[in-house]
Coordinates of C-alpha atoms in Angstrom, one line a residue:
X23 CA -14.3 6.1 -23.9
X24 CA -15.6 2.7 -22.7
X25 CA -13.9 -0.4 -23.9
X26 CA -15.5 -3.6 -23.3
X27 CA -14.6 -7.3 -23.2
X28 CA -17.3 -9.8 -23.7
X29 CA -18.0 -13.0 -23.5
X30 CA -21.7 -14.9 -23.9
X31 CA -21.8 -17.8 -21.3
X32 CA -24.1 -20.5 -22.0
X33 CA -26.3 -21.3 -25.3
X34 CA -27.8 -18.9 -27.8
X35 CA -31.4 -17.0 -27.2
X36 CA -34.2 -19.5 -28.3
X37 CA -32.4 -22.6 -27.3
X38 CA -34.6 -22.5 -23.9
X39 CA -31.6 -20.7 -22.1
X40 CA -31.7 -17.3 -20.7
X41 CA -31.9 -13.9 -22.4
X42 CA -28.0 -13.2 -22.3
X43 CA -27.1 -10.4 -20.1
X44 CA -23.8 -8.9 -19.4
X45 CA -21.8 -9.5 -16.4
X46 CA -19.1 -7.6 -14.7
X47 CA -16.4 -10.1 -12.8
X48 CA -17.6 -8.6 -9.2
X49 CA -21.0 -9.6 -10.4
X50 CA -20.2 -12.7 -11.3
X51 CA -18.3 -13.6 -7.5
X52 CA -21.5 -12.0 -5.7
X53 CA -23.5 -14.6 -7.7
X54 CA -21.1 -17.1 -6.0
X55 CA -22.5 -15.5 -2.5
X56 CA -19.7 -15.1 0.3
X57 CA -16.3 -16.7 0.9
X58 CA -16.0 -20.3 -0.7
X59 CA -13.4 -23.1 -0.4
X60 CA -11.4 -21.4 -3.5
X61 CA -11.3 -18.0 -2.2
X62 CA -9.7 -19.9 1.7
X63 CA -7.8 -21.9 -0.5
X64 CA -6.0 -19.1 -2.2
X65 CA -6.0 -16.6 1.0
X66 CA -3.9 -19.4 3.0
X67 CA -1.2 -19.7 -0.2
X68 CA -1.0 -16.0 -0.9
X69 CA -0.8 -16.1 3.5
X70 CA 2.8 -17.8 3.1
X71 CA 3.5 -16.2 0.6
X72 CA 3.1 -12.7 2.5
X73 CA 4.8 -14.5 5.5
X74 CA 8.3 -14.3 4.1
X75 CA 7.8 -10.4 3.9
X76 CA 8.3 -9.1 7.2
X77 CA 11.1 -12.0 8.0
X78 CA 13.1 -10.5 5.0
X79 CA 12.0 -7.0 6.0
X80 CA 13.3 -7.2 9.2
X81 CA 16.6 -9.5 8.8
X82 CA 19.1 -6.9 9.7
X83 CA 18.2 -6.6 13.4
X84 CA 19.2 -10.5 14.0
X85 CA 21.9 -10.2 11.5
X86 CA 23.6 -7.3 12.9
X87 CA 22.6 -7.0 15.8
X88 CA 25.2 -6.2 19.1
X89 CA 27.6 -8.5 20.4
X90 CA 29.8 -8.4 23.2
X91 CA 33.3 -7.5 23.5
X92 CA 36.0 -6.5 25.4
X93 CA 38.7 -4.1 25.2
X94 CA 42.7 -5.3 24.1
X95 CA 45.6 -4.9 25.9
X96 CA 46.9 -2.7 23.1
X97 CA 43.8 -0.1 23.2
X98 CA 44.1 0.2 27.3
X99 CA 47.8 0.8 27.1
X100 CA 47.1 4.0 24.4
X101 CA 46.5 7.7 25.7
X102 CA 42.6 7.8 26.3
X103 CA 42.7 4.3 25.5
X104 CA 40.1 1.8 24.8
X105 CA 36.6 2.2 27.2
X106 CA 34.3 -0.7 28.0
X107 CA 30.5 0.6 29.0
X108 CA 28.2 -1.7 28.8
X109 CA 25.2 -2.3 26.6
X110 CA 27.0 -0.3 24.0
X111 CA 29.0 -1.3 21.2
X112 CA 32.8 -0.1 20.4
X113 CA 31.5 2.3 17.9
X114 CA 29.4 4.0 20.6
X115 CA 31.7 4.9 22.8
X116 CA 33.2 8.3 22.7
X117 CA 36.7 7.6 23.4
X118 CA 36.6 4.7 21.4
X119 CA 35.2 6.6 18.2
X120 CA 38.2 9.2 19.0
X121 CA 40.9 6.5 19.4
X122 CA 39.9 4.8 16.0
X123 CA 40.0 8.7 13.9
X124 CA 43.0 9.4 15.4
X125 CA 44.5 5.7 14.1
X126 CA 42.7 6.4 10.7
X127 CA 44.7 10.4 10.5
X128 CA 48.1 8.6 11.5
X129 CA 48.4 10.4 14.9
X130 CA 49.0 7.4 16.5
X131 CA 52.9 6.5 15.5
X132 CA 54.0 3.1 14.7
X133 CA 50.4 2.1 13.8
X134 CA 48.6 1.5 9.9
X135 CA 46.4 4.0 9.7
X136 CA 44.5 1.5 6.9
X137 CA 43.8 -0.8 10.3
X138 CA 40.3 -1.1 11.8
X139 CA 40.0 -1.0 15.5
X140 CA 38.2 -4.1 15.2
X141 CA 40.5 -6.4 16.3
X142 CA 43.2 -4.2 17.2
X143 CA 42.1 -2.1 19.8
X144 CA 39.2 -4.3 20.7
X145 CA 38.1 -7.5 20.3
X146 CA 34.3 -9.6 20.2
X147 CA 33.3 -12.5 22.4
X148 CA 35.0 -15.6 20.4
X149 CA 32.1 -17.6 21.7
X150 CA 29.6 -15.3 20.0
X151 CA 31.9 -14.0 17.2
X152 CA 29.9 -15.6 14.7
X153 CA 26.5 -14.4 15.6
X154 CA 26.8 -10.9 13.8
X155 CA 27.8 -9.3 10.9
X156 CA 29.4 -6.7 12.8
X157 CA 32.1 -9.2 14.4
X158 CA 32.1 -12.0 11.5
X159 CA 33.2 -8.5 8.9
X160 CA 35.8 -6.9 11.4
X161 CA 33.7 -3.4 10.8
X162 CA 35.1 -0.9 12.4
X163 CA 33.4 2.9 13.5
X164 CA 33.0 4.5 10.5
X165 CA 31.6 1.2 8.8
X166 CA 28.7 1.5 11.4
X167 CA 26.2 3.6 9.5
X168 CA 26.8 1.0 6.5
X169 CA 24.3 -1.5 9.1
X170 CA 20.9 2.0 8.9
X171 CA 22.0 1.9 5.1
X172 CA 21.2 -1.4 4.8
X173 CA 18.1 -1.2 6.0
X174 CA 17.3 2.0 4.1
X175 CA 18.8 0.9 0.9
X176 CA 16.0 -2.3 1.2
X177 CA 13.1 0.0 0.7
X178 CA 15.5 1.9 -2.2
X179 CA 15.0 -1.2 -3.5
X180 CA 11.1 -1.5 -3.2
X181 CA 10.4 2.2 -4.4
X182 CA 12.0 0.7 -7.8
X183 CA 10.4 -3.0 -6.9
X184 CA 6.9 -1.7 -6.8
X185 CA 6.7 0.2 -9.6
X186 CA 9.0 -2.6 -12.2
X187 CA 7.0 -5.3 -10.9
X188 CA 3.4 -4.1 -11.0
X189 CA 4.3 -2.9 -14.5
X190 CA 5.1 -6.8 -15.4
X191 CA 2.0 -7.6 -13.7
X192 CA 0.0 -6.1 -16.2
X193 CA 2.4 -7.1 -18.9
X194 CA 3.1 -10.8 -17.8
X195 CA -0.2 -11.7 -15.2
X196 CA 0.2 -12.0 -11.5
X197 CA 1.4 -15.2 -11.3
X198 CA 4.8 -14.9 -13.8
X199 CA 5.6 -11.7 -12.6
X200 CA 5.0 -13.5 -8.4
X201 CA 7.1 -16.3 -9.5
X202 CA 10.2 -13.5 -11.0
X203 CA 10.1 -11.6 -7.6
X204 CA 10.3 -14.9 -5.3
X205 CA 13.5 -15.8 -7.7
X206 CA 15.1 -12.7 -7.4
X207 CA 14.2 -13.1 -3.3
X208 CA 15.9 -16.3 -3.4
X209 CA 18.8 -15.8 -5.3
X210 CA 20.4 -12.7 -3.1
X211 CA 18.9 -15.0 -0.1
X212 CA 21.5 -17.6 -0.7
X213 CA 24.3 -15.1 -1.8
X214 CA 24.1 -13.2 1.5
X215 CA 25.6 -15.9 4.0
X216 CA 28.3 -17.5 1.8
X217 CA 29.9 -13.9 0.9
X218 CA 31.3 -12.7 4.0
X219 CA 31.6 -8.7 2.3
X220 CA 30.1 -5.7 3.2
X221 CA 29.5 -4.5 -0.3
X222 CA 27.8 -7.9 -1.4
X223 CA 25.7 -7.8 1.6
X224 CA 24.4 -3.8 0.9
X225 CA 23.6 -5.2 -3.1
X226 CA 21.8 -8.3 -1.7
X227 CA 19.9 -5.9 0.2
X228 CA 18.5 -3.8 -2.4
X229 CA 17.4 -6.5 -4.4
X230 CA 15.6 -8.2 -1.4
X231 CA 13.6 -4.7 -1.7
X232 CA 13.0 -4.8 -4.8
X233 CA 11.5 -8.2 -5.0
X234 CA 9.4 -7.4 -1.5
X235 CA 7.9 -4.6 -4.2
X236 CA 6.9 -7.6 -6.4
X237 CA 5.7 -10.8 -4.6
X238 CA 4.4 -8.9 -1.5
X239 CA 2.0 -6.9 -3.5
X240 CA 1.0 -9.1 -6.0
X241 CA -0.3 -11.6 -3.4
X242 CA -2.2 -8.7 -1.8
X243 CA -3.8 -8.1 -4.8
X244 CA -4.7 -11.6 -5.9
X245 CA -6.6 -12.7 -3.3
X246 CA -8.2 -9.2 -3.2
X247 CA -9.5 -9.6 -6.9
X248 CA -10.8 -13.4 -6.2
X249 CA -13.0 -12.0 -3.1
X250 CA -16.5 -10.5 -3.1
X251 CA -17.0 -6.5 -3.1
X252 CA -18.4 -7.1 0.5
X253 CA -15.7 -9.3 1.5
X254 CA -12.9 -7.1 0.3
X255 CA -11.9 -5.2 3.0
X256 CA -12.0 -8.1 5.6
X257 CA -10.0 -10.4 3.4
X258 CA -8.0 -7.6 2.5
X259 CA -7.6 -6.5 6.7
X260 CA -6.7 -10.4 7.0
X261 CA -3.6 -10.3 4.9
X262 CA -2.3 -6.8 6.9
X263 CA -2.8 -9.1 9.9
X264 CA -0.5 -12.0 8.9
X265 CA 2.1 -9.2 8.5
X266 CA 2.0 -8.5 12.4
X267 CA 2.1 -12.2 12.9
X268 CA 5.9 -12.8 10.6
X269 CA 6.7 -9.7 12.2
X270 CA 6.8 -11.0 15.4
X271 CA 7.7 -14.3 14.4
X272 CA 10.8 -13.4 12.8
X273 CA 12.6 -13.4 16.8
X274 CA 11.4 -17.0 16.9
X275 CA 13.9 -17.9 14.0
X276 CA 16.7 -15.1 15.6
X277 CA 16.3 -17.5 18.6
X278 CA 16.9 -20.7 17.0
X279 CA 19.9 -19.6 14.5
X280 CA 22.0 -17.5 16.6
X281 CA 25.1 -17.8 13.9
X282 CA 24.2 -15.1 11.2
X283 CA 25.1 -16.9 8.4
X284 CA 22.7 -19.8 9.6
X285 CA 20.1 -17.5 10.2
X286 CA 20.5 -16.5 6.7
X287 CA 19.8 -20.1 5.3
X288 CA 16.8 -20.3 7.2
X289 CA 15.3 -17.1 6.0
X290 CA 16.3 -18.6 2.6
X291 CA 14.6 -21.9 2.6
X292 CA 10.9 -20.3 2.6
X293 CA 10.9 -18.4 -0.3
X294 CA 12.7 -21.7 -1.9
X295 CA 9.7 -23.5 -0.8
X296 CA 6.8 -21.5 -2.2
X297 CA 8.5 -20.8 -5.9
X298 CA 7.5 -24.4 -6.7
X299 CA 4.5 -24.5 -5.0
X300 CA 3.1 -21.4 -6.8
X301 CA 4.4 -22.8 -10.3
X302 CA 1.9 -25.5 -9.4
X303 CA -0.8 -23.9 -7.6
X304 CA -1.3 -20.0 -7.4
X305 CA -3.6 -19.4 -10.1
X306 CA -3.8 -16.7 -12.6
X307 CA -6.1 -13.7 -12.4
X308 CA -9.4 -13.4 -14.0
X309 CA -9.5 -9.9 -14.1
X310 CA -5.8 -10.2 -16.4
X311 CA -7.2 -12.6 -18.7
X312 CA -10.2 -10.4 -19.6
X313 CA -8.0 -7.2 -19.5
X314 CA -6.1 -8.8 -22.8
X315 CA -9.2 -9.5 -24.4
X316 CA -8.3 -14.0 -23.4
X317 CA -12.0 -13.9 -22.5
X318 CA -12.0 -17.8 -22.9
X319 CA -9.1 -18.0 -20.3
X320 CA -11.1 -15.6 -17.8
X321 CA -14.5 -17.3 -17.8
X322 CA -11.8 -20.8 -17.4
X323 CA -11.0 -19.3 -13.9
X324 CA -14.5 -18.2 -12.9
X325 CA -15.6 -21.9 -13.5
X326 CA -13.1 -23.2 -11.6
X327 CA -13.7 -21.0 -8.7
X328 CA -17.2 -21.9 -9.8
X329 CA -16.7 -25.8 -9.2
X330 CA -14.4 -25.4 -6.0
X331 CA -17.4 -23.7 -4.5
X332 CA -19.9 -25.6 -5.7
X333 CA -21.4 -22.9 -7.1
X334 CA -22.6 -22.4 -10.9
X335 CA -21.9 -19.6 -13.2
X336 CA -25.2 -17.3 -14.4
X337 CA -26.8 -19.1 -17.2
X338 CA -26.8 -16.9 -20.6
X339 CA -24.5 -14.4 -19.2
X340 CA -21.7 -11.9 -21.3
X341 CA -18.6 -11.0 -18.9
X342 CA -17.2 -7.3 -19.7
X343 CA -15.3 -4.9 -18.5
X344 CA -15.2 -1.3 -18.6
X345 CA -11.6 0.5 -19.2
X346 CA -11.6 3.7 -18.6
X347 CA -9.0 5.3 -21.7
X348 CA -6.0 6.2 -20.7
X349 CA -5.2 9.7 -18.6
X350 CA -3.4 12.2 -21.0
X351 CA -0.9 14.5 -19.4
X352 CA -3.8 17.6 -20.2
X353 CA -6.0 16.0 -18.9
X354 CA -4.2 14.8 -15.4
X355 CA -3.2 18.4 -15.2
X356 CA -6.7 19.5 -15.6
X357 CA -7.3 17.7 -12.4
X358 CA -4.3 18.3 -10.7
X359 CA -5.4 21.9 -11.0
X360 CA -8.5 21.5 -8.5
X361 CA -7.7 23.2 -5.2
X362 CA -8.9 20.6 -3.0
X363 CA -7.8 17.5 -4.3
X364 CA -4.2 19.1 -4.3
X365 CA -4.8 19.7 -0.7
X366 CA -6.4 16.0 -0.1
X367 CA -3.1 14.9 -2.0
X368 CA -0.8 16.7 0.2
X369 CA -2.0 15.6 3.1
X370 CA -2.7 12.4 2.5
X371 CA 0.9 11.8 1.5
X372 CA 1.9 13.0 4.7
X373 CA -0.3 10.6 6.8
X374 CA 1.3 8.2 4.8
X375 CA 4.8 9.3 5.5
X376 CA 4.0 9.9 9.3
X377 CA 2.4 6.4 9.5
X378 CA 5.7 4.9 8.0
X379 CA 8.2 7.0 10.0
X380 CA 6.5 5.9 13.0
X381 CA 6.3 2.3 12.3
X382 CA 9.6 2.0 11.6
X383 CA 11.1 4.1 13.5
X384 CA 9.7 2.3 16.3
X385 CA 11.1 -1.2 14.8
X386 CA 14.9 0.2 13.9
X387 CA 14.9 1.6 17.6
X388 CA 14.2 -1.3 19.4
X389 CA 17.8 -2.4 19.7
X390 CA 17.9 0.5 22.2
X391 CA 14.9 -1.0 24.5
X392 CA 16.2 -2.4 27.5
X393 CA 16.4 -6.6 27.9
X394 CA 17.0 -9.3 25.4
X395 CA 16.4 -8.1 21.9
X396 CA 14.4 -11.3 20.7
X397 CA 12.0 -11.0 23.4
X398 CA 11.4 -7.6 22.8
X399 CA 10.9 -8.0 18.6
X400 CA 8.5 -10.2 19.8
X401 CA 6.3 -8.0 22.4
X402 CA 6.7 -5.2 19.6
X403 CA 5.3 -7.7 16.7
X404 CA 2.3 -8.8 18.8
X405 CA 1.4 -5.4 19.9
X406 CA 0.8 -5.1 16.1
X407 CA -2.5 -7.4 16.1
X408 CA -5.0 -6.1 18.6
X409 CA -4.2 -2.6 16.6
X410 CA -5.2 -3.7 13.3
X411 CA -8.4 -5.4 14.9
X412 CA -9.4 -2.3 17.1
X413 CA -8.8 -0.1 13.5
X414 CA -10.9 -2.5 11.5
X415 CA -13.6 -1.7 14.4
X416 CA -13.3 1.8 14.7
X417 CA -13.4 2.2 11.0
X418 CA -16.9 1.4 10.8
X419 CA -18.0 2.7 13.8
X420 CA -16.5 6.4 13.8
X421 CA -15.1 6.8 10.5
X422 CA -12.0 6.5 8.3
X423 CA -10.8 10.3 9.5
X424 CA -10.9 10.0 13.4
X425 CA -9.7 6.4 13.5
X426 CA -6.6 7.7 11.7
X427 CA -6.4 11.4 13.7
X428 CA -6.8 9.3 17.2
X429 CA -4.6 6.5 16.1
X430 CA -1.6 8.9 15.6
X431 CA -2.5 11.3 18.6
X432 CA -2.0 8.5 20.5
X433 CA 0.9 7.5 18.9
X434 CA 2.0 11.4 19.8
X435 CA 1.5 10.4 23.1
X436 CA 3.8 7.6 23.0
X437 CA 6.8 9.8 21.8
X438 CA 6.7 12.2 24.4
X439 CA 6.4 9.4 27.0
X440 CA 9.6 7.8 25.6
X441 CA 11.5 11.1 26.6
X442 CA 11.4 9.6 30.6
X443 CA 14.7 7.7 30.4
X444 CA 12.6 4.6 31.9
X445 CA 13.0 1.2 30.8
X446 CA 9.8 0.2 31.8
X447 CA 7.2 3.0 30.3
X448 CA 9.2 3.5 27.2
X449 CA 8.8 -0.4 26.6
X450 CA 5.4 -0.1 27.4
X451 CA 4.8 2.9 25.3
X452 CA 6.9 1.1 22.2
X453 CA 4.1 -1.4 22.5
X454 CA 1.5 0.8 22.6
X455 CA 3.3 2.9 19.8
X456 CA 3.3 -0.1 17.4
X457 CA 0.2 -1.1 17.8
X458 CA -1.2 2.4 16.7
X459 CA 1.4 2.2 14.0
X460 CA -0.5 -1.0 12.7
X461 CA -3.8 0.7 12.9
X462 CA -2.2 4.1 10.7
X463 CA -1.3 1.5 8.1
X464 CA -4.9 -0.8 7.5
X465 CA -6.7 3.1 7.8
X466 CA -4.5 4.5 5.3
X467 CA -4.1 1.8 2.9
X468 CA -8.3 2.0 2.5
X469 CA -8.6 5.6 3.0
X470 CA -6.6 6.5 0.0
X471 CA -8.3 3.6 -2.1
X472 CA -11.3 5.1 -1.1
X473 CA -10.9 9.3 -1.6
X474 CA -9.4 9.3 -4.9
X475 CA -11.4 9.7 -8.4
X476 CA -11.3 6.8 -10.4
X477 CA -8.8 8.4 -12.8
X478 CA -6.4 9.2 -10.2
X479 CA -6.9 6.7 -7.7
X480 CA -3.6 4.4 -8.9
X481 CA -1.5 7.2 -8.7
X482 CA -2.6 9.0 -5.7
X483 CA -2.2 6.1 -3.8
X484 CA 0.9 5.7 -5.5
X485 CA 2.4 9.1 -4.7
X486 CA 1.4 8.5 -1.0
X487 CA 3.3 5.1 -0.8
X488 CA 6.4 7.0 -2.2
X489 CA 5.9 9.3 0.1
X490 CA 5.7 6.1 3.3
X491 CA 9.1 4.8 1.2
X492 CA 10.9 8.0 1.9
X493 CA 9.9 8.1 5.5
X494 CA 11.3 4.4 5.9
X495 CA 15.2 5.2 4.4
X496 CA 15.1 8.0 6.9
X497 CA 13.9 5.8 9.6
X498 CA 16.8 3.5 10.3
X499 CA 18.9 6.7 11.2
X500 CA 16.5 8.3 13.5
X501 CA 16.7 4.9 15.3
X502 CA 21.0 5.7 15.2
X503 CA 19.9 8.8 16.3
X504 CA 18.4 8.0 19.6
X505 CA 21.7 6.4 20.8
X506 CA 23.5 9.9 20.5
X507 CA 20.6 12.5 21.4
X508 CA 17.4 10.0 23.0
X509 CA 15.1 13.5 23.3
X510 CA 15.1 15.0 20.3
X511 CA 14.0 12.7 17.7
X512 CA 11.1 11.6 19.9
X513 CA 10.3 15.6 20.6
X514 CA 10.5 15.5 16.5
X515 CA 8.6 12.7 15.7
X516 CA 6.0 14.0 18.4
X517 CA 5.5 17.3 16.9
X518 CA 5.3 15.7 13.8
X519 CA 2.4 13.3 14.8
X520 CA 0.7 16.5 16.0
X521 CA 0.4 18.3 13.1
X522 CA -0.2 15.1 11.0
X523 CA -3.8 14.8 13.1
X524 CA -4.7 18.8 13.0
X525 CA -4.5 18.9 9.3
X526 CA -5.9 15.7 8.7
X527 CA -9.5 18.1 9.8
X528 CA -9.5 19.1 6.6
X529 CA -10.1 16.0 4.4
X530 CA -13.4 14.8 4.1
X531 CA -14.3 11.4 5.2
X532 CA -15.5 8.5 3.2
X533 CA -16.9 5.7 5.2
X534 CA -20.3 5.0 4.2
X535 CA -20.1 6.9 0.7
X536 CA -20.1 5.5 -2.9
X537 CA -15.8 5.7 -4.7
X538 CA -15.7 8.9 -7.0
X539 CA -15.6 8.0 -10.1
X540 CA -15.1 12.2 -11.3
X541 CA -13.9 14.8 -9.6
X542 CA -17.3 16.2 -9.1
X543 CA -18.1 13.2 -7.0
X544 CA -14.7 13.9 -5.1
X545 CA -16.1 17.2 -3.7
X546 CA -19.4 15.7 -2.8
X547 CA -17.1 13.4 -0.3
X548 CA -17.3 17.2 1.6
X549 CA -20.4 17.3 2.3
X550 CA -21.7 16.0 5.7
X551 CA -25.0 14.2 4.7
X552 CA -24.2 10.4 3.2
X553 CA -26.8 9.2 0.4
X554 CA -29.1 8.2 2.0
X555 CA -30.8 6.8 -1.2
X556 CA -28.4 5.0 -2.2
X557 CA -28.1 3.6 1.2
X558 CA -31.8 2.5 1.6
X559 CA -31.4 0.8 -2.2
X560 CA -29.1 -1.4 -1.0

């Protein structure tokens, strides 16, 4: 069943106008011809607004990061007492670890066993006291997996984020449901240094996910729907690239505001910023207006993208769109049922699991690289770019398929390098790690965009990012991992990668080939010869 929206543009037949004809929106913007001032316009606002992603994405490794700190008189003096080694933390010493469960069992006499060793049987830098969470909060050992929680229970957050927040965005329009998400950013932005509690700081946390799920997307998608079919995936590639660049940005502001707490205002103040500047400039979505039937409001946009660019709108024309009806459960079964999109499905949520465990694996880990841990967030966020821009090469040149088989193989490579306990190749690997990380994310994000049937396509790509959501909770703890066993989870992770590119043999590859719009069009994407028909026509 085809619904359609319509809406004549321009006089009536007779009048000396054109014959009216019906438009899609796509049509409509390749009328416009390629990127205009409105489409740069709203790729730089939706830029910062993606900016404040990876800073908020990444704020525990500055926030909680390692400080340094000495033993007390009172831990030396105690059997096995306190150990210093350095370039570890209390918690990561042995004998410390011991010394603290035997306070907490009340083995030690004359001693609460309610006390922390924080502060009794060691003590942080005063000068640097106020630089962490870990020394600011007194945590003691067995508060230290409360810091890979944190980080795991952010993308908690974003599993839920995501899915709340695109349903508003149907419900609301993009830029209401942009403007929610940036509030709820904000408001457990400024909470977060001014409550110096654990607890507070793991809640804060999850709703920082959650509103990443809503504001991070929705920009993506904006400035997606306002470009030309042709210009999609470049504009689209552009956005994934001003990811790498907060990423490795986000040392610059660690640098700066050393204290934690004022590291926390400044990550605060730019999602402050852009809330008012989207209430006065991000503009609404075409495609939304039309998709509730405001057709007057849609063809309002289109004119003004229209006048920004100079550009005129077809004279006589209708704008529709086709909705497909909705998917009932029989029917979604009846196509879950077919053997090889099940195994397309399958695998393709596990290249979108492996591509998240290694990316942020990789990131969580870092603390463990050798030198100063700014300098090395950096090198790691940079190493992101000229993988994003080699994938957006490859993809076109060899295919969807071996761009992401080669980019993890390599990746494969990496892990098993990183066994050598050498501070030099492991860094050097890590780079080269993250930047095929990068690539696995802009080849996955169009692959699946590009395999499913029409029907499907929303939730297959949907099941495959909950699948990259579960990889990155488990992520933070593989980077705790490393500190206690630094072989096995990279012997894991390799194996992993390994049979992530072998399987991925048997999915069919879709560069060059029309979407699917049915299921029987999905199992043409198996055979070998592209339309070459449809290929001269255009």
């Amino acid at each position: 069943m085809i619904i359609e929206n319509k809406l004549t543009v321009g006089g009536e037949v007779g009048n000396g106008l054109k014959k009216p004809r019906t438009y899609k929106i796509d049509e409509v913007l390749e009328h416009f011809g390629s990127i205009g001032k409105f489409q740069i316009y709203l790729i730089l606002l939706c830029t910062c607004i993606g900016l404040v992603a990876p800073w908020r994405i990444l704020f525990d490794i500055f926030a909680a990061k390692p400080v340094p700190w000495k033993c007390t008189t009172l831990g030396k003096s105690i059997s096995d007492g306190c150990k210093f080694e350095e370039g570890k933390m209390p918690c990561a010493v042995e004998a410390n670890a011991d010394l603290e469960s035997r306070l907490r069992s009340g083995e030690i006499e004359g001693m609460d066993k309610n006390a922390v060793g924080a502060g009794l049987f060691w003590e942080f830098d005063k000068e640097t006291a106020d630089h962490s969470i870990r020394s600011t909060m007194m945590l003691s050992c067995s508060d230290d997996w409360k810091f890979s929680f944190a980080s795991s229970i952010y993308f908690i957050g974003a599993f839920f984020g995501v899915w709340m927040f695109g349903s508003l965005s149907d419900m609301l329009g993009r830029r209401i449901t942009c403007m929610i998400s940036l509030g709820m950013c904000i408001g457990q932005a400024w909470i977060i240094p001014f409550f110096n509690n654990i607890t507070v700081y793991l809640a804060c946390r999850f709703f920082d996910g959650a509103a990443f799920g809503g504001f991070f997307l929705i920009a993506f998608v904006l400035e997606v729907e306002y470009a030309p079919p042709k210009y999609r995936n470049r504009v689209g590639s552009a956005f994934h690239f001003i990811t790498s660049v907060g990423m490795a940005t986000v040392a610059i502001w660690g640098v700066i505001f050393k204290p934690w707490k004022a590291y926390a205002i400044a990550l605060a103040i730019p999602p402050t910023i852009m809330l008012p500047v989207c209430y006065f400039l991000l503009p609404e979505s075409a495609r939304y207006y039309l998709g509730k039937g405001d057709d007057q409001s849609a063809l309002t946009m289109l004119q003004k993208v229209a006048d920004v660019n100079g550009k005129t709108i077809p004279a006589g024309c209708q704008l529709y769109e086709e909705v497909d009806e909705k998917t009932g459960v029989r029917d979604l079964l009846k196509r879950l049922s077919n053997g090889l999109l099940i195994r397309c499905a399958l695998i393709n949520m596990f290249g979108w699991f492996m591509t998240s465990l290694v990316y942020y694996m990789l990131w969580f880990s870092a603390k463990s690289l050798a030198g100063d841990i700014y300098v090395n967030a950096a090198i790691l966020g940079i190493a992101e770019i000229p993988g994003r821009a080699v994938a957006f090469v490859l993809m076109d040149k060899i295919g969807r398929k071996f761009t992401f088989m080669g980019s993890i193989g390599v990746g494969c490579v990496c892990m098993f390098v990183s066994i050598h306990d050498n501070p030099v190749s492991r860094k050097v690997m890590y780079c080269i790690g993250k930047a095929v990380s990068a690539a696995l994310w802009a080849v996955i994000y169009l692959y699946s965009s590009e395999m499913y049937p029409t029907k499907i396509r929303n939730l297959g790509s949907g099941i495959g990012s909950a699948a990259a959501r579960v990889a990155a909770l488990i992520a933070p703890f593989i980077g705790d991992w490393l500190e206690v066993s630094p072989i096995v989870p990279y012997i894991l992770v390799g194996v992993l990668a390994i049979v992530c590119s072998g399987i991925f043999m048997f999915v069919p590859e879709t560069s060059g080939k029309d979407l699917p719009q049915t299921l029987e069009d999905f199992e043409l994407l198996f055979e070998d010869k592209k339309d070459k028909g449809e290929d001269e026509q255009l």
